PDB file of C-alpha atoms in Angstrom:
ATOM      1  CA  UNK A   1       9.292   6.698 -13.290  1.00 95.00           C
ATOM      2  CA  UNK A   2       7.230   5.592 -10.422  1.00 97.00           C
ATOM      3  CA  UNK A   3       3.252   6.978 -10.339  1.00 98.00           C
ATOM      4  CA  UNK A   4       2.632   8.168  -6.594  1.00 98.00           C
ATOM      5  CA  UNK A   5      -0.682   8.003  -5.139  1.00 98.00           C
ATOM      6  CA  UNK A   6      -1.179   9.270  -1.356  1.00 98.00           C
ATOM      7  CA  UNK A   7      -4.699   7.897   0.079  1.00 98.00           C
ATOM      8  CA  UNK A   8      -5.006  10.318   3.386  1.00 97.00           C
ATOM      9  CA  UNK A   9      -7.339  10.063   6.270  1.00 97.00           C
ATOM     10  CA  UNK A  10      -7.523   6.564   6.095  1.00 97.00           C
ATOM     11  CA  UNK A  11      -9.649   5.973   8.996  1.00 96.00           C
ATOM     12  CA  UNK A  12      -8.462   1.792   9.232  1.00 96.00           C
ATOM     13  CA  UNK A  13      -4.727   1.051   7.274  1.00 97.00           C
ATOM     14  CA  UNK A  14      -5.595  -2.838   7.578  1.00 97.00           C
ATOM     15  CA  UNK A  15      -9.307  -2.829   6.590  1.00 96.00           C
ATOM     16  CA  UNK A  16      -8.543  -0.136   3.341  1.00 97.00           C
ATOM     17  CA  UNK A  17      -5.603  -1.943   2.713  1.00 97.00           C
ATOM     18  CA  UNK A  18      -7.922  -4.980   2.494  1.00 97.00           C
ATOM     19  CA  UNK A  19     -10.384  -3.048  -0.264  1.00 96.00           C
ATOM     20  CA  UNK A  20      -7.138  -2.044  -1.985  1.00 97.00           C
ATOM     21  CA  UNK A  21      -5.857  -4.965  -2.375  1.00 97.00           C
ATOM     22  CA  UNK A  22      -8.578  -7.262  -3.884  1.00 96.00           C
ATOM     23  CA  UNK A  23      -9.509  -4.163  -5.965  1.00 96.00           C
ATOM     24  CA  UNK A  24      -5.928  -4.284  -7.080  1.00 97.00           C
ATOM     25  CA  UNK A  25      -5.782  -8.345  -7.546  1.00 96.00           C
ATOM     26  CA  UNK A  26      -9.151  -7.921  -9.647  1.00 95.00           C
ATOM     27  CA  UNK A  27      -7.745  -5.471 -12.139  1.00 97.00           C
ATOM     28  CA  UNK A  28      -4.969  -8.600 -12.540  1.00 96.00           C
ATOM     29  CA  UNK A  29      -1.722  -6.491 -11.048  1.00 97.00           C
ATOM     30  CA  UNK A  30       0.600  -7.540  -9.001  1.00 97.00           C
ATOM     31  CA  UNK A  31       1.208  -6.096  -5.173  1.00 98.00           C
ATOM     32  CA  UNK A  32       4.271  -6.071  -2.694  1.00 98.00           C
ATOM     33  CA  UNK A  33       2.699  -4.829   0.601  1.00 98.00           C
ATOM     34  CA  UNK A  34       5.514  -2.918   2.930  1.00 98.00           C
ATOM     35  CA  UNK A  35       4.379  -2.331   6.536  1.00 98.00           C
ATOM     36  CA  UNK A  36       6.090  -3.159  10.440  1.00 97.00           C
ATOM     37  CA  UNK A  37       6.052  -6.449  11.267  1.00 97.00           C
ATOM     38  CA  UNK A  38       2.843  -6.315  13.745  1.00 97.00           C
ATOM     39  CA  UNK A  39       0.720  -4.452  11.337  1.00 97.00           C
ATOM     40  CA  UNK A  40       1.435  -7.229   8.536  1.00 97.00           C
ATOM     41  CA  UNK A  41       0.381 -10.192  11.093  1.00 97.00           C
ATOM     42  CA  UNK A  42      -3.122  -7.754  11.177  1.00 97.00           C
ATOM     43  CA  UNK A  43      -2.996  -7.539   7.681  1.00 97.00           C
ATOM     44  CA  UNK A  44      -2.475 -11.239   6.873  1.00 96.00           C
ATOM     45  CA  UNK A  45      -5.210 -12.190   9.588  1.00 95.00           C
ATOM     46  CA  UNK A  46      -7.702  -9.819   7.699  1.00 96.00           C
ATOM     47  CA  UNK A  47      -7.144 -10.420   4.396  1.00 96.00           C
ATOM     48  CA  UNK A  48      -8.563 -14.568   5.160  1.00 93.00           C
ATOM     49  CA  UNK A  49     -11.411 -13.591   6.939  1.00 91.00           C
ATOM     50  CA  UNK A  50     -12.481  -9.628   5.738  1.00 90.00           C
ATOM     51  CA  UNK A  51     -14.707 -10.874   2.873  1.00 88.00           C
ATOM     52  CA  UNK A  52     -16.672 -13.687   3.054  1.00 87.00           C
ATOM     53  CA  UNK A  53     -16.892 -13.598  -1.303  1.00 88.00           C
ATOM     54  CA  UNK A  54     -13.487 -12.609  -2.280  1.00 87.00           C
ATOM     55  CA  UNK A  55     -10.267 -14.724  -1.632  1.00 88.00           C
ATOM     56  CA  UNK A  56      -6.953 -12.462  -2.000  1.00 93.00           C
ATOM     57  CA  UNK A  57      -4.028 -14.659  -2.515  1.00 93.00           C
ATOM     58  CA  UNK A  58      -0.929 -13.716  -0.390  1.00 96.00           C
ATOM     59  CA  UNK A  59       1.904 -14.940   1.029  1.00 97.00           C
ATOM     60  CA  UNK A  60       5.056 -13.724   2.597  1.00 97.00           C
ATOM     61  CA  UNK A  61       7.634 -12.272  -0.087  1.00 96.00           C
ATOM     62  CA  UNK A  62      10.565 -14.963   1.294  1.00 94.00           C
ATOM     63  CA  UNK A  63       7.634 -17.913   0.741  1.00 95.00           C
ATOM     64  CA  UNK A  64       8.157 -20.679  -1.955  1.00 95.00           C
ATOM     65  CA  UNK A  65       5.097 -19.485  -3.050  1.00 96.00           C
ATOM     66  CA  UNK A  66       6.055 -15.962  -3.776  1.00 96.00           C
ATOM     67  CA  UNK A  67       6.499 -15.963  -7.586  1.00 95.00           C
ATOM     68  CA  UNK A  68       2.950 -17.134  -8.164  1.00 95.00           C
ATOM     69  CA  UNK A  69       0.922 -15.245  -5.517  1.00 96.00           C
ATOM     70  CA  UNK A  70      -0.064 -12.285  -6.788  1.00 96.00           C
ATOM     71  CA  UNK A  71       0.074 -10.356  -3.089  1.00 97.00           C
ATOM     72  CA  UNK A  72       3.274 -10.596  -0.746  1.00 98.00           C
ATOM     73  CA  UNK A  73       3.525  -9.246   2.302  1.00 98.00           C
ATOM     74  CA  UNK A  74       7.357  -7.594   3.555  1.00 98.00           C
ATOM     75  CA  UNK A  75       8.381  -5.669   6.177  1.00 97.00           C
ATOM     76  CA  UNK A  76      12.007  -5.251   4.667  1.00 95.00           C
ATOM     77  CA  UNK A  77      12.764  -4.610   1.411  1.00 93.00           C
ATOM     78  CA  UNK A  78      12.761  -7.338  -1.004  1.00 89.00           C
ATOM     79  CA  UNK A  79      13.724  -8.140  -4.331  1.00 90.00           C
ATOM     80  CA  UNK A  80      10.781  -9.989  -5.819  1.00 91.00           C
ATOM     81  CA  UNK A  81       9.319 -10.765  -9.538  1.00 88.00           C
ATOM     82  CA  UNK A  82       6.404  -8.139  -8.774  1.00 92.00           C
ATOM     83  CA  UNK A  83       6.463  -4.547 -10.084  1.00 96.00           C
ATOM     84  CA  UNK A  84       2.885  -3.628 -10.474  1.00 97.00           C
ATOM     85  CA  UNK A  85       2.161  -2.020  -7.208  1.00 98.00           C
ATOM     86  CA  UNK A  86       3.814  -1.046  -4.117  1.00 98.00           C
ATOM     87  CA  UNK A  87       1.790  -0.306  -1.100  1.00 98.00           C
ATOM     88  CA  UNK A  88       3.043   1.311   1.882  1.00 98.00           C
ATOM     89  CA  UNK A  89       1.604   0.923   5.657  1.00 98.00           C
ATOM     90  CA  UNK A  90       4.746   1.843   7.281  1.00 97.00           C
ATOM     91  CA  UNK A  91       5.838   5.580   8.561  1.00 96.00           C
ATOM     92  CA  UNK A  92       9.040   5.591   6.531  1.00 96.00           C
ATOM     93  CA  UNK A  93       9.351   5.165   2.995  1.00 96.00           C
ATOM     94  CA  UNK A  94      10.332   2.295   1.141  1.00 97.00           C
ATOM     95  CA  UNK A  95      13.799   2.244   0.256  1.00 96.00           C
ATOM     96  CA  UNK A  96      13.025  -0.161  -2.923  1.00 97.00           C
ATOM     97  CA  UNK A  97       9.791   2.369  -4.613  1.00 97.00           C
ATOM     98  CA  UNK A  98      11.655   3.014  -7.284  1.00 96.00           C
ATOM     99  CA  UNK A  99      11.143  -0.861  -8.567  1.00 96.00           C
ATOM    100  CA  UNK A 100       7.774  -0.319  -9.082  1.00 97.00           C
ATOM    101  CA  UNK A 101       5.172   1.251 -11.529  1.00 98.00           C
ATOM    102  CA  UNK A 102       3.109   2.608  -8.923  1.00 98.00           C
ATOM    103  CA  UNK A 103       3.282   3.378  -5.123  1.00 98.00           C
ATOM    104  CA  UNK A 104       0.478   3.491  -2.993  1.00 98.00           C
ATOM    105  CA  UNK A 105       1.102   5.220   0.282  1.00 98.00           C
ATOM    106  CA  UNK A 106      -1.823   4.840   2.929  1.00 98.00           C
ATOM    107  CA  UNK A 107      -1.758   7.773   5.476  1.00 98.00           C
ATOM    108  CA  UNK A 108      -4.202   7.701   8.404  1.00 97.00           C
ATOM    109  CA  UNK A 109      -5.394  10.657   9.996  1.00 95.00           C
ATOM    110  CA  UNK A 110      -3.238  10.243  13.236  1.00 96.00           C
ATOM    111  CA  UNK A 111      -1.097  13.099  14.169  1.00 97.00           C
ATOM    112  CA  UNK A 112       2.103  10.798  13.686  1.00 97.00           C
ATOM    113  CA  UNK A 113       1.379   9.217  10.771  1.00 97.00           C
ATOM    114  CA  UNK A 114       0.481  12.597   9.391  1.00 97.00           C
ATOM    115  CA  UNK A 115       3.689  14.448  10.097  1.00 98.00           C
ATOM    116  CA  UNK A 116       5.411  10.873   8.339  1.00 98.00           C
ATOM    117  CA  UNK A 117       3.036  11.245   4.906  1.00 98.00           C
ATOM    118  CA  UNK A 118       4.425  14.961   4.907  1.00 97.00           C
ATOM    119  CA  UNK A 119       7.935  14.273   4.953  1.00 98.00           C
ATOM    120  CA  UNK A 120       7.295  11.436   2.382  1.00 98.00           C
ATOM    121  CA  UNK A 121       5.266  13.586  -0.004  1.00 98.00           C
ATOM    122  CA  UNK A 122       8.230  16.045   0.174  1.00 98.00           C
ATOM    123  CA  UNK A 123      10.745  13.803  -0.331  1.00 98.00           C
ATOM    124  CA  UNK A 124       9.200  12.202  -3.868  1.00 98.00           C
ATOM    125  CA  UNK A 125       7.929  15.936  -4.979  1.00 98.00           C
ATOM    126  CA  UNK A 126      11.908  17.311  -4.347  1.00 98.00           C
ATOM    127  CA  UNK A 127      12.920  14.779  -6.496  1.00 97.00           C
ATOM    128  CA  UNK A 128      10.013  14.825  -9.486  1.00 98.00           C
ATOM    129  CA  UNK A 129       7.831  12.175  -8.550  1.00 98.00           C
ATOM    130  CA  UNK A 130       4.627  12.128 -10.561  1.00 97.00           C
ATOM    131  CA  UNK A 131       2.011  12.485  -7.369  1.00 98.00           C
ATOM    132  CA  UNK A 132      -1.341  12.420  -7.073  1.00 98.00           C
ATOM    133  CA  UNK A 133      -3.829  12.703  -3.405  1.00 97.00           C
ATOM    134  CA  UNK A 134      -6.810  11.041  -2.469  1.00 97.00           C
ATOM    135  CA  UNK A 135      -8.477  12.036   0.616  1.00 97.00           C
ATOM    136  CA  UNK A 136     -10.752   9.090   2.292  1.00 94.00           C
ATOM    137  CA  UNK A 137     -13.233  11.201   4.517  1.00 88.00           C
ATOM    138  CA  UNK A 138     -14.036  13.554   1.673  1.00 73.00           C
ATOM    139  CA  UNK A 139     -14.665  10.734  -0.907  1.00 66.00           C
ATOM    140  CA  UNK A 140     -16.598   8.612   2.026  1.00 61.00           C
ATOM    141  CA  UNK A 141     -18.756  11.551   2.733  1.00 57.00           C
ATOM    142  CA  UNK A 142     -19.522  12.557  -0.651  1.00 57.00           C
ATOM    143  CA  UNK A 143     -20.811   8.996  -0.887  1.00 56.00           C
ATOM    144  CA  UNK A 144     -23.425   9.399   1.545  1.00 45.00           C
TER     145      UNK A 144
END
């Protein structure tokens, strides 16, 4: 069954996503990132130039590349070799989850995007969804 993990009060989706991902490409997994088509064209921009250190492979899922590139970026569901991780941008849940180990679900502190974490928290709980919650601003501010 797939392991949820909600990361709330996310104060940037694109630059956390960013963190997320390398952390998750260091650790040697495998990521499918789901989010609207604009925020994935931020996303893809970000991930060449948001470390000057770290290089985090990606590619679209429908590239020739996909198979061996250990990110892909999707704003539809795909079907795709990877089933490490799952990370959602996107308000709605994606329809493919259950494919995966793990789902990430990034939830910013936005009114909207909010009310859309709720309903999707609800939705895995009603149906026995291992979750677990994160929240950003308390872990950031215990850091300092």
């Amino acid at each position: 069954m797939t392991r949820i993990d909600f990361h709330f009060n996310v104060p940037d989706k694109i630059q956390y996503g960013c963190r997320l991902l390398r952390k998750i490409q260091r650790a040697g997994q495998r990521a499918v990132v789901y989010a609207p088509p604009a925020a994935l064209a931020s996303l893809d921009s970000e991930l060449w130039s948001f470390s000057p250190l770290d290089f985090i492979a990606h590619v679209p899922a429908s590239h020739p590349l996909a198979a061996s590139t250990p990110i892909l970026l999707c704003s539809e569901p795909v079907e795709t070799a990877h089933s490490d991780v799952l990370v959602n941008l996107a308000p709605q849940m994606p329809s493919f989850f259950s494919r995966f180990e793990r789902l990430i679900e990034l939830v910013s502190a936005g009114d909207d995007d909010r009310a859309a974490g709720r309903e999707r928290w609800r939705f895995y709980k009603e149906r026995g969804y291992p979750l677990t919650s994160f929240d950003v601003t308390a872990s950031a501010q215990a850091q300092t």
